[in-house]
CSV table of N, CA, C and O and ligand atoms in Angstrom, one decimal:
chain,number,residue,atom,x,y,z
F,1,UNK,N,127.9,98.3,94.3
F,1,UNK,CA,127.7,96.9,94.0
F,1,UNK,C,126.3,96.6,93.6
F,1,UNK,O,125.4,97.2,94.2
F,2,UNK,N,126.0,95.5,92.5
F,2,UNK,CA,125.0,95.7,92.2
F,2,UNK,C,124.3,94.2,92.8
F,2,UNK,O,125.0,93.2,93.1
F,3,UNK,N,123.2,94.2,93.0
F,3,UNK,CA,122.6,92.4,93.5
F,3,UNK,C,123.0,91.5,92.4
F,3,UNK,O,122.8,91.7,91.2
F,4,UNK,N,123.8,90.4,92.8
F,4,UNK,CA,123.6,89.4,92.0
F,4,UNK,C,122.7,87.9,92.0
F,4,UNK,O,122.9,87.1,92.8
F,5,UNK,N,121.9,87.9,91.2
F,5,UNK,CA,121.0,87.2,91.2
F,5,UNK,C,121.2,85.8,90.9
F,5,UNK,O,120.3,84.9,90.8
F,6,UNK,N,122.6,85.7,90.7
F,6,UNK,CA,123.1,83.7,91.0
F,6,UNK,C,123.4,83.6,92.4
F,6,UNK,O,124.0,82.6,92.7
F,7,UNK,N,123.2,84.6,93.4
F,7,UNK,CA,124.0,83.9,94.7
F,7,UNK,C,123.1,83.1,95.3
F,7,UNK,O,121.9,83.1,95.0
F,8,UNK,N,123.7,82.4,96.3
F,8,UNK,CA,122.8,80.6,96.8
F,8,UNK,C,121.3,81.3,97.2
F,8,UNK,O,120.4,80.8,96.4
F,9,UNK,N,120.8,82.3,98.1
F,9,UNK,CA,120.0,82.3,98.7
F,9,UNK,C,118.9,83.2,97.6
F,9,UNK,O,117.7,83.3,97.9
F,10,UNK,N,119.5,84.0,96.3
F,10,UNK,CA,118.4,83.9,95.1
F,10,UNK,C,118.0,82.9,94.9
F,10,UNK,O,116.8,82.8,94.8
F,11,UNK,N,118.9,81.8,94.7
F,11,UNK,CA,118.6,80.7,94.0
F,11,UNK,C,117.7,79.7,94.9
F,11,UNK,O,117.0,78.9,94.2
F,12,UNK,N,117.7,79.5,96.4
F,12,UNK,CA,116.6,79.1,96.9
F,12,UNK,C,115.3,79.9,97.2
F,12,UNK,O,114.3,79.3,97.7
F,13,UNK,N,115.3,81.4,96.9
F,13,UNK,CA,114.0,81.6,96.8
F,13,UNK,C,113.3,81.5,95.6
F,13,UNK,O,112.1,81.7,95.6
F,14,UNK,N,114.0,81.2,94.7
F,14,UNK,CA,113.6,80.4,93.2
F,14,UNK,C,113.2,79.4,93.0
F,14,UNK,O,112.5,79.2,92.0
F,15,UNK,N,113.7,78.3,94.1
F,15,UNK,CA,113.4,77.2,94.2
F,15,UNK,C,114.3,76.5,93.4
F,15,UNK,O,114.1,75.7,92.5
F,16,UNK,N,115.0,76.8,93.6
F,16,UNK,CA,116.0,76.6,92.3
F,16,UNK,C,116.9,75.1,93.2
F,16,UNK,O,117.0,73.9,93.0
F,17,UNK,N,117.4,75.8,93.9
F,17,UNK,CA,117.8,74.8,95.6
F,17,UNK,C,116.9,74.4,97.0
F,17,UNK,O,116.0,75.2,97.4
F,18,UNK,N,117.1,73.4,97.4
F,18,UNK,CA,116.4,73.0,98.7
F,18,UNK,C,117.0,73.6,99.7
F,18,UNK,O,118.2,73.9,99.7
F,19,UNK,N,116.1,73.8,100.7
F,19,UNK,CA,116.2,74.3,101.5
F,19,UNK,C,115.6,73.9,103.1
F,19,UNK,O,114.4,73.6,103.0
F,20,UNK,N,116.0,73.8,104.3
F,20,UNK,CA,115.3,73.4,105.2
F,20,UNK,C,114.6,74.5,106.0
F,20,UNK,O,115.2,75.1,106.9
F,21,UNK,N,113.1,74.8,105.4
F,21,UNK,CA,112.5,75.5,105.8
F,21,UNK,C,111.6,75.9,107.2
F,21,UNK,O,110.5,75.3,107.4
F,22,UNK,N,111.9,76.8,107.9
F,22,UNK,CA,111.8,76.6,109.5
F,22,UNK,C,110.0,77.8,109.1
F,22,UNK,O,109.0,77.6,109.8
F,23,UNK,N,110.0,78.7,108.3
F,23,UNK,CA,109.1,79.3,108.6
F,23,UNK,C,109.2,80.6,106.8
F,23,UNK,O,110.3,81.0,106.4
F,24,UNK,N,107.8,80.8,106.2
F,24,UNK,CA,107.8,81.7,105.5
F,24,UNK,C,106.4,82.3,105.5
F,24,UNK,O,105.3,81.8,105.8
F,25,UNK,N,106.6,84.0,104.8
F,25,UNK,CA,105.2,84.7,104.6
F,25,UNK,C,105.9,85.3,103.7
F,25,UNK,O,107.0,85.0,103.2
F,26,UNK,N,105.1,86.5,103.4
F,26,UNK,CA,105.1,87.2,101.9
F,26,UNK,C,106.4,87.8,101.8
F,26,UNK,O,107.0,87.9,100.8
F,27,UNK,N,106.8,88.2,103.3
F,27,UNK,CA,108.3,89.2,102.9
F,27,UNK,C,109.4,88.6,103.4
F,27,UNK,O,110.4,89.3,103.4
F,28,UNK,N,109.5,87.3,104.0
F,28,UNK,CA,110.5,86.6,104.8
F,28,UNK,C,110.9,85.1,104.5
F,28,UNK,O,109.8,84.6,104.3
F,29,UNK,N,111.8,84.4,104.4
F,29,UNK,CA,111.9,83.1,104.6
F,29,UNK,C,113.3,83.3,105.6
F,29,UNK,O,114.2,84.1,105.6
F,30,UNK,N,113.0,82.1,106.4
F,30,UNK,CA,113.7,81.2,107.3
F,30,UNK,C,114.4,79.9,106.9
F,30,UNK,O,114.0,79.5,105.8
F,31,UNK,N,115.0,79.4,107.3
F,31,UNK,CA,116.2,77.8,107.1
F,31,UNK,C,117.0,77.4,107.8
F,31,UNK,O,117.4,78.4,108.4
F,32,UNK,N,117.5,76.7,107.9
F,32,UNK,CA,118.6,76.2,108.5
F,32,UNK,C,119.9,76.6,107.8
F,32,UNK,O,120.1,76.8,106.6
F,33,UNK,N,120.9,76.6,108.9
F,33,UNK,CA,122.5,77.0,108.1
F,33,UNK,C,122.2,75.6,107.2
F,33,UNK,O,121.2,74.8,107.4
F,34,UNK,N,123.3,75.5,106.2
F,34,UNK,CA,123.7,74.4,106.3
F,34,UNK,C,125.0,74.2,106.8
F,34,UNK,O,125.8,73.4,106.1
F,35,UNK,N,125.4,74.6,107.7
F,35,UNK,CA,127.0,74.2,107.8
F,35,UNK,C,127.0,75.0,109.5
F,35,UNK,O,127.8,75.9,109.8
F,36,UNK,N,125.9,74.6,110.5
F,36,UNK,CA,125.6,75.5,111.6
F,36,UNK,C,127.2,75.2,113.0
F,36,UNK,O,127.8,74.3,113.6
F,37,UNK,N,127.0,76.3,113.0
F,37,UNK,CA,127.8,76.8,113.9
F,37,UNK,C,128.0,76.7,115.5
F,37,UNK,O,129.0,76.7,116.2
F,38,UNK,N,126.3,76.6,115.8
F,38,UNK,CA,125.6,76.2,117.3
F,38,UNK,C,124.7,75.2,117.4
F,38,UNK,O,124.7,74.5,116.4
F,39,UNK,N,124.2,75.0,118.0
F,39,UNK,CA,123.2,73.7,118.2
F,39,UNK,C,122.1,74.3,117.7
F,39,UNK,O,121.2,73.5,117.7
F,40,UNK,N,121.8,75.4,117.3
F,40,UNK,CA,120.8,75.9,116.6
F,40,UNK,C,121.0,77.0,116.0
F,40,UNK,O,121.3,77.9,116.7
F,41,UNK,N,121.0,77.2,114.8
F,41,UNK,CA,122.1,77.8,113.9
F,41,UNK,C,120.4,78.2,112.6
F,41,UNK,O,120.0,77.2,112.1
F,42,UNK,N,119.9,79.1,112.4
F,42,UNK,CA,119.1,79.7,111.6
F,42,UNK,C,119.3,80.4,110.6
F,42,UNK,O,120.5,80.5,110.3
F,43,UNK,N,118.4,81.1,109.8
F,43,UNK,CA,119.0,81.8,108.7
F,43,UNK,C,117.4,82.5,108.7
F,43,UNK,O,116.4,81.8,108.8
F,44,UNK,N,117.4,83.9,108.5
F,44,UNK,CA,116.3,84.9,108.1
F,44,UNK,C,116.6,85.6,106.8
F,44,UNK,O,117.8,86.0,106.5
F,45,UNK,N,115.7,85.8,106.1
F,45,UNK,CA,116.1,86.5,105.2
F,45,UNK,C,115.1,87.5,104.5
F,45,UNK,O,113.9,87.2,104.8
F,46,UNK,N,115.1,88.6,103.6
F,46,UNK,CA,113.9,89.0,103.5
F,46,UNK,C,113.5,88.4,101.2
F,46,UNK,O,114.3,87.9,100.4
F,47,UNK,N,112.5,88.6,101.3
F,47,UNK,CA,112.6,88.1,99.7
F,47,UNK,C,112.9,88.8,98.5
F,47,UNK,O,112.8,88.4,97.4
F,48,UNK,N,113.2,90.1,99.1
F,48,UNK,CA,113.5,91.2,98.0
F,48,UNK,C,114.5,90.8,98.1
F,48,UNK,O,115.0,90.1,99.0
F,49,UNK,N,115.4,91.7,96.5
F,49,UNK,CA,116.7,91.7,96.6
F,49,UNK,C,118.0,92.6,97.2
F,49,UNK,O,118.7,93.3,96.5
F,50,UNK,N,117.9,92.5,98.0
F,50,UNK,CA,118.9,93.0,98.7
F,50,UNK,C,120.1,92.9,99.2
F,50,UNK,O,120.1,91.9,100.0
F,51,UNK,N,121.1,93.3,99.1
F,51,UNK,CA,122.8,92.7,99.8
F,51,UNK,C,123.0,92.5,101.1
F,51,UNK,O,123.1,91.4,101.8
F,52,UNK,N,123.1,93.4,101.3
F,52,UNK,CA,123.2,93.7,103.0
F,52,UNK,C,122.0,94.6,103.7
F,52,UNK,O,121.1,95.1,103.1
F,53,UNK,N,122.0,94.6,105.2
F,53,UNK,CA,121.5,95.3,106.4
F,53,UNK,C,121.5,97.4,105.3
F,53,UNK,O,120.5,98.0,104.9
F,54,UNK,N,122.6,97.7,105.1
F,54,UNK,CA,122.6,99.2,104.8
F,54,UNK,C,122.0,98.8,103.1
F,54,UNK,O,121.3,99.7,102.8
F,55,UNK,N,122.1,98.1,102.2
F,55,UNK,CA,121.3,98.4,101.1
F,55,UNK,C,119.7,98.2,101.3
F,55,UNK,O,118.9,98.9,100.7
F,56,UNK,N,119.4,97.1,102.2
F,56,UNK,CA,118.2,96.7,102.9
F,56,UNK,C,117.5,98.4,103.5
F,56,UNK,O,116.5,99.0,103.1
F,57,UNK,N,118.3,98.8,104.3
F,57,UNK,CA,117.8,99.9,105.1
F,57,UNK,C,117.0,100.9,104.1
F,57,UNK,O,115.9,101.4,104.0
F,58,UNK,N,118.7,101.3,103.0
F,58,UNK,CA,118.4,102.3,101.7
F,58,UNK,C,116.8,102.4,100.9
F,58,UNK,O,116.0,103.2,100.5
F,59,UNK,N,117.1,101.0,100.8
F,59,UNK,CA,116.2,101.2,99.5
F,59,UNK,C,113.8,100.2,99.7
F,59,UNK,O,112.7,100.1,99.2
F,60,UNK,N,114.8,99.6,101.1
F,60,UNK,CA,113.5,98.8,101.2
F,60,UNK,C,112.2,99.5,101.7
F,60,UNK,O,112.3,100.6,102.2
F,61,UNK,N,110.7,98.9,101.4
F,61,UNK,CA,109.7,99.8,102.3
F,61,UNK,C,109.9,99.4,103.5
F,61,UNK,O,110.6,98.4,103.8
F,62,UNK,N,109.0,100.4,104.6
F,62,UNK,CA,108.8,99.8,105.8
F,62,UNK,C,108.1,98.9,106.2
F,62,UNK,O,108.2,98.5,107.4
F,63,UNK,N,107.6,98.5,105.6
F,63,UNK,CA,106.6,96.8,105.5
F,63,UNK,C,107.7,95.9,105.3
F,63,UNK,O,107.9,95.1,106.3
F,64,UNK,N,108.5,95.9,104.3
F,64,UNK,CA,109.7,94.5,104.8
F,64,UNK,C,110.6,94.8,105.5
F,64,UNK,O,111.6,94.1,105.4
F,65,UNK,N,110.6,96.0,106.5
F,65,UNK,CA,111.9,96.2,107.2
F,65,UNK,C,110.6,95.6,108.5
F,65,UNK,O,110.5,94.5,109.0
F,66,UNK,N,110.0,96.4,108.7
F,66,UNK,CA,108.8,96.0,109.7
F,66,UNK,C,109.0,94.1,109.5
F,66,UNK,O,109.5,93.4,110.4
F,67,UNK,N,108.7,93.7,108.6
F,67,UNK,CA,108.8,92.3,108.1
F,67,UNK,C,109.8,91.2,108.9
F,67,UNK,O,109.6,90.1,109.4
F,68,UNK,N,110.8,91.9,108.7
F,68,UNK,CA,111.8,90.9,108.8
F,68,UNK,C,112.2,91.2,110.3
F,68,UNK,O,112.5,90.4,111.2
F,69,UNK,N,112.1,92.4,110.3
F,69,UNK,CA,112.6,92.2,111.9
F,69,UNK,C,111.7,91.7,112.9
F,69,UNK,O,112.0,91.6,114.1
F,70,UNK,N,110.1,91.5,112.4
F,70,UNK,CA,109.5,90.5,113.5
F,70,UNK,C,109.5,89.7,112.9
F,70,UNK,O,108.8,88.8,113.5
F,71,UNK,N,110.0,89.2,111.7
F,71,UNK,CA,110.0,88.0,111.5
F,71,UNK,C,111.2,86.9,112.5
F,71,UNK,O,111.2,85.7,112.8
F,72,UNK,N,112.2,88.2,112.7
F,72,UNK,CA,113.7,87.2,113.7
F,72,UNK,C,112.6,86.9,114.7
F,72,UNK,O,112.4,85.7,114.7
F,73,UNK,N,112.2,87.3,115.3
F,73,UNK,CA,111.5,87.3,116.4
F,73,UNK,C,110.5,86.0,116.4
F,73,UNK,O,110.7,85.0,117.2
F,74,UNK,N,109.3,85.9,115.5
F,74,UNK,CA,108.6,84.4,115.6
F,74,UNK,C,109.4,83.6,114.7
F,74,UNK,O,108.8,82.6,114.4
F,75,UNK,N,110.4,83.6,114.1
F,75,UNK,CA,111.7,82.2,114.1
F,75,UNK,C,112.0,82.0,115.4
F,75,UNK,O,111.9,80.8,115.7
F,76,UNK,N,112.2,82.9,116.4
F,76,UNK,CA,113.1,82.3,117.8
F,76,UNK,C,111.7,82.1,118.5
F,76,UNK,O,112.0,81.2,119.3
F,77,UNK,N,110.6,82.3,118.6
F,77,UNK,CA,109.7,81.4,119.1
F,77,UNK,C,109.5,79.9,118.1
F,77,UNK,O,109.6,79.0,118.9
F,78,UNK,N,109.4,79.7,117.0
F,78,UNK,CA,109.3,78.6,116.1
F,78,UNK,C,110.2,77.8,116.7
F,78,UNK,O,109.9,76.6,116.8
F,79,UNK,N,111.2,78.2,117.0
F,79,UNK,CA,112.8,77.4,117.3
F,79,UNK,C,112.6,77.0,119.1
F,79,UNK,O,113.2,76.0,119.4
F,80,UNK,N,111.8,77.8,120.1
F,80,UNK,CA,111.8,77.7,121.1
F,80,UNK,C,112.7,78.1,122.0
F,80,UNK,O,112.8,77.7,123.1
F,81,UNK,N,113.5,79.6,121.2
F,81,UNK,CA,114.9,80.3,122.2
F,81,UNK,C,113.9,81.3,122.0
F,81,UNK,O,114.2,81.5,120.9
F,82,UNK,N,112.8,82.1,122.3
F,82,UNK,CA,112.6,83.2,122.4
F,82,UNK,C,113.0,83.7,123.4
F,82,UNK,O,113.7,82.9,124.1
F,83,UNK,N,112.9,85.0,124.1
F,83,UNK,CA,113.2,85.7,125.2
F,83,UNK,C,111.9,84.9,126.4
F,83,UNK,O,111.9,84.8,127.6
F,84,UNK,N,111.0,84.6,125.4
F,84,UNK,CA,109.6,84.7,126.5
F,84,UNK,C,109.6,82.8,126.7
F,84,UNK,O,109.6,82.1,127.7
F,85,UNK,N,109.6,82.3,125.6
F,85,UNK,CA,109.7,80.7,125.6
F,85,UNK,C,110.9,80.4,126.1
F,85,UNK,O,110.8,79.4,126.8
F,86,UNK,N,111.9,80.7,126.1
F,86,UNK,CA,113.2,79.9,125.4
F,86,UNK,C,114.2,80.7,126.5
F,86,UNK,O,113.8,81.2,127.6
F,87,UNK,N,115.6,80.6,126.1
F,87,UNK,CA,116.7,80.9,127.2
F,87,UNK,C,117.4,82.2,126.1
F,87,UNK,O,118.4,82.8,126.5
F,88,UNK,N,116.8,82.5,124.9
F,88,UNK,CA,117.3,83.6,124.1
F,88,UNK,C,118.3,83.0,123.2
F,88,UNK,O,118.4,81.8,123.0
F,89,UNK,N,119.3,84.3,122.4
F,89,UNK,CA,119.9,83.9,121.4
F,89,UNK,C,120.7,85.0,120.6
F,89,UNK,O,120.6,86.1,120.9
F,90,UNK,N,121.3,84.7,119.9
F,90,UNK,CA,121.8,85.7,119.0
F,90,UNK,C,121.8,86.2,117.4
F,90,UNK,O,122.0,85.4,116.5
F,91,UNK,N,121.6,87.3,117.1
F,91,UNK,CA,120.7,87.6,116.0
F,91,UNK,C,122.7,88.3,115.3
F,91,UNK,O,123.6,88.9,115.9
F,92,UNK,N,122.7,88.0,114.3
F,92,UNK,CA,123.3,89.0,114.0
F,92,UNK,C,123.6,89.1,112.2
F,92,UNK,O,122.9,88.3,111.5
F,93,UNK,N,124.6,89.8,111.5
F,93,UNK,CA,124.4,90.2,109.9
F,93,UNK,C,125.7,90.8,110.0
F,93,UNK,O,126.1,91.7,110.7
F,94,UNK,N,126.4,89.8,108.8
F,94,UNK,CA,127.8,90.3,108.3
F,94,UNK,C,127.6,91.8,107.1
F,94,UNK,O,126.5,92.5,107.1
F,95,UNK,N,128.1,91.9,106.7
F,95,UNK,CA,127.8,93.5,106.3
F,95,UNK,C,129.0,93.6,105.3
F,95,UNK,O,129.8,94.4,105.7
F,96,UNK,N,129.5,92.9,103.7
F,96,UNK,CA,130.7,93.3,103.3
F,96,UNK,C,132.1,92.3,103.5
F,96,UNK,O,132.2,91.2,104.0
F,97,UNK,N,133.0,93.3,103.0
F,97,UNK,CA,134.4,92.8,103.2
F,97,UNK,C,134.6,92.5,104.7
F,97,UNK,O,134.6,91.4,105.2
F,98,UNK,N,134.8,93.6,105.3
F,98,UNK,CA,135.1,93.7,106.7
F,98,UNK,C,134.2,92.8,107.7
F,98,UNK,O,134.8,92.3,108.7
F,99,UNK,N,133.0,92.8,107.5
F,99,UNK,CA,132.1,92.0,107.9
F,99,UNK,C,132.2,90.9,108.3
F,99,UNK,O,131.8,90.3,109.3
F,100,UNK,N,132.9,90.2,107.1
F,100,UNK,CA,132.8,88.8,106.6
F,100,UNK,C,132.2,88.5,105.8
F,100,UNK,O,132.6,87.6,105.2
F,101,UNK,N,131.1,89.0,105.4
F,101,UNK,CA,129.9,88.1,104.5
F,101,UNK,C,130.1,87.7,103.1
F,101,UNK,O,130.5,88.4,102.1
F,102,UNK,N,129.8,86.4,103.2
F,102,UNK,CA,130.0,85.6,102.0
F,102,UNK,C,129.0,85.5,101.2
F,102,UNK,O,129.2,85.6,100.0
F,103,UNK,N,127.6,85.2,101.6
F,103,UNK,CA,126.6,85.1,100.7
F,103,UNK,C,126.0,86.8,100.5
F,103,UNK,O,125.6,87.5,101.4
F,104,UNK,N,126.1,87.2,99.3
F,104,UNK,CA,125.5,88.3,99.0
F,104,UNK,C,123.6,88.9,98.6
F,104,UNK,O,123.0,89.5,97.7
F,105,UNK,N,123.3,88.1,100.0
F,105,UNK,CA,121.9,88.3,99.9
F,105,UNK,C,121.6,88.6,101.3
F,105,UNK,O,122.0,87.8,102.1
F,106,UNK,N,120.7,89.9,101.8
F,106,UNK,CA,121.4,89.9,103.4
F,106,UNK,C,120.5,88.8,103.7
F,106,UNK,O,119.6,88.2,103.2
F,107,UNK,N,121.2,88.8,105.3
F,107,UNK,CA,120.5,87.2,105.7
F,107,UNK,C,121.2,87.4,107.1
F,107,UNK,O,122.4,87.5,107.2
F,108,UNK,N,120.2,87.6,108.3
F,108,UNK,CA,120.1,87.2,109.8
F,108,UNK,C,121.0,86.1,110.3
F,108,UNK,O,120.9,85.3,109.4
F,109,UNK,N,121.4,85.7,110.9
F,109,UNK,CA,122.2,84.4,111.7
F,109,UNK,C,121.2,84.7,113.0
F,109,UNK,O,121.0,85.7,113.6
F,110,UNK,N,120.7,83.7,113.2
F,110,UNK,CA,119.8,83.2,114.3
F,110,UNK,C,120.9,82.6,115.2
F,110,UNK,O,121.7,82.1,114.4
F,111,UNK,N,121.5,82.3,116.6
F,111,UNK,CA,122.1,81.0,116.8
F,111,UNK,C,121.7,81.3,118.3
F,111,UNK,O,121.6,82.4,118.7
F,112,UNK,N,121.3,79.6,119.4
F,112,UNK,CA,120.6,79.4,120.2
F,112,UNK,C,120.6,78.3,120.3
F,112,UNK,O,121.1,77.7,119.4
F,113,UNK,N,120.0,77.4,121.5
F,113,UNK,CA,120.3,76.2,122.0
F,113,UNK,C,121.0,75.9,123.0
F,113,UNK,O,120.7,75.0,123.8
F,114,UNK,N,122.7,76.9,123.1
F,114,UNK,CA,123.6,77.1,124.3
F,114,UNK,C,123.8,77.8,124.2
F,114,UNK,O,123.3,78.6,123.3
F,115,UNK,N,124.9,78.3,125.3
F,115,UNK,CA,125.7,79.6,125.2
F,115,UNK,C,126.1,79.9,124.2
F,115,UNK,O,126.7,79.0,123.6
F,116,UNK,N,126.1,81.4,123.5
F,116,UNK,CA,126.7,81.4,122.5
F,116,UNK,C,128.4,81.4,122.4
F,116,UNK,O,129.2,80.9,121.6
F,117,UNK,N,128.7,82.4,124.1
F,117,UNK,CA,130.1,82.9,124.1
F,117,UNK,C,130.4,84.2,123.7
F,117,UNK,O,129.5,85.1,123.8
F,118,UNK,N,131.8,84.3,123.2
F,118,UNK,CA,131.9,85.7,123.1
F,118,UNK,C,131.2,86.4,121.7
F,118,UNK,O,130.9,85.7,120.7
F,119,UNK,N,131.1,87.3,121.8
F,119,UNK,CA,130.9,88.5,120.9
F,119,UNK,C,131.6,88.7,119.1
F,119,UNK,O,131.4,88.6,117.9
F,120,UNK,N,132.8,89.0,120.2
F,120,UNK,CA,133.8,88.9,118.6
F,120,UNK,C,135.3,88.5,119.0
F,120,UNK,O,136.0,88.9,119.9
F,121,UNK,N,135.6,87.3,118.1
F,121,UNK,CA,137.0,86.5,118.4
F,121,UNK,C,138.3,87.5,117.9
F,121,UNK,O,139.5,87.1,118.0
T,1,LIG,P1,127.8,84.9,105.8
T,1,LIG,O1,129.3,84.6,106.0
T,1,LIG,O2,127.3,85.8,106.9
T,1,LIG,O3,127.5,85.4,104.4
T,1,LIG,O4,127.0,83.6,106.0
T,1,LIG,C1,126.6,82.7,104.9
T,1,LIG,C2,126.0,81.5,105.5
T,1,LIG,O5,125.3,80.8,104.6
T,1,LIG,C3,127.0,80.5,106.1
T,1,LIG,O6,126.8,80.3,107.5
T,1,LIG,C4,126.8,79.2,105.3
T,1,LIG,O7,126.9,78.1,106.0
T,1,LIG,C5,125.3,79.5,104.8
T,1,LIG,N1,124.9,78.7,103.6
T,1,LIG,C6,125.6,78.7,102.4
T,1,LIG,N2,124.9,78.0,101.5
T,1,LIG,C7,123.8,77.6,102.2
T,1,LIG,C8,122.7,76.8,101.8
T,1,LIG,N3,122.6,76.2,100.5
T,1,LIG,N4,121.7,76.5,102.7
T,1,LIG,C9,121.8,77.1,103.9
T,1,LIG,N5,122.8,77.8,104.3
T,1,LIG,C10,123.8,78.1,103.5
């Protein structure tokens, strides 16, 4: 599969769409879901093009893998669920068909505020 470059979250790092912006640097932006799930419902993402977590892994440097994954980390301090501030949270990435994932740009789910619950329904 190849990246496509019309899906929503190309198109807000284009600026192309708005976005509610919780936090950005050279290799990461942050936002809000729009359609959140928990009382605090996030979005990470890195700025290259990438699909998913395993094309991410494949092909990215270690600078935006290094990137993004401290980047989940000062989002959930920004948000106030960190482990050290906060009551914690849940990090996770659909991956594909099986996965679920709908937007084909990979992208973090932050969610925090309450209990999350279970795992997998
Ligand atoms: P996934 O099913 O893992 O691909 O999740 C895609 C997520 O993107 C869903 O939770 C959507 O609510 C969210 N989403 C779609 N469009 C936007 C948008 N324009 N701004 C923020 N979040 C969005």
């Amino acid at each position: 599969m190849n990246y496509n470059q019309n899906n929503i979250f190309a198109k807000i790092l284009r600026k192309e769409i708005p976005c509610q912006k919780i936090f950005e640097n050279d290799y990461v932006l942050s936002f809000y879901d729009i359609n959140p799930q928990k009382k605090i419902h996030a979005l990470v993402i890195p700025k290259g093009n990438y699909i998913n977590l395993d094309d991410f892994n494949n092909r990215a440097s270690d600078r935006e893998i290094i990137a993004l994954c401290k980047g989940i980390t000062e989002v959930s301090k920004i948000l106030g669920i960190s482990t050290d501030k906060g009551k914690g949270y849940r990090a996770l990435t659909n991956l594909d068909e099986h996965g679920g994932q709908e937007v084909q740009h990979l992208h973090f789910h932050i969610f925090g505020g309450e209990k999350i619950g279970r795992m997998v329904e």
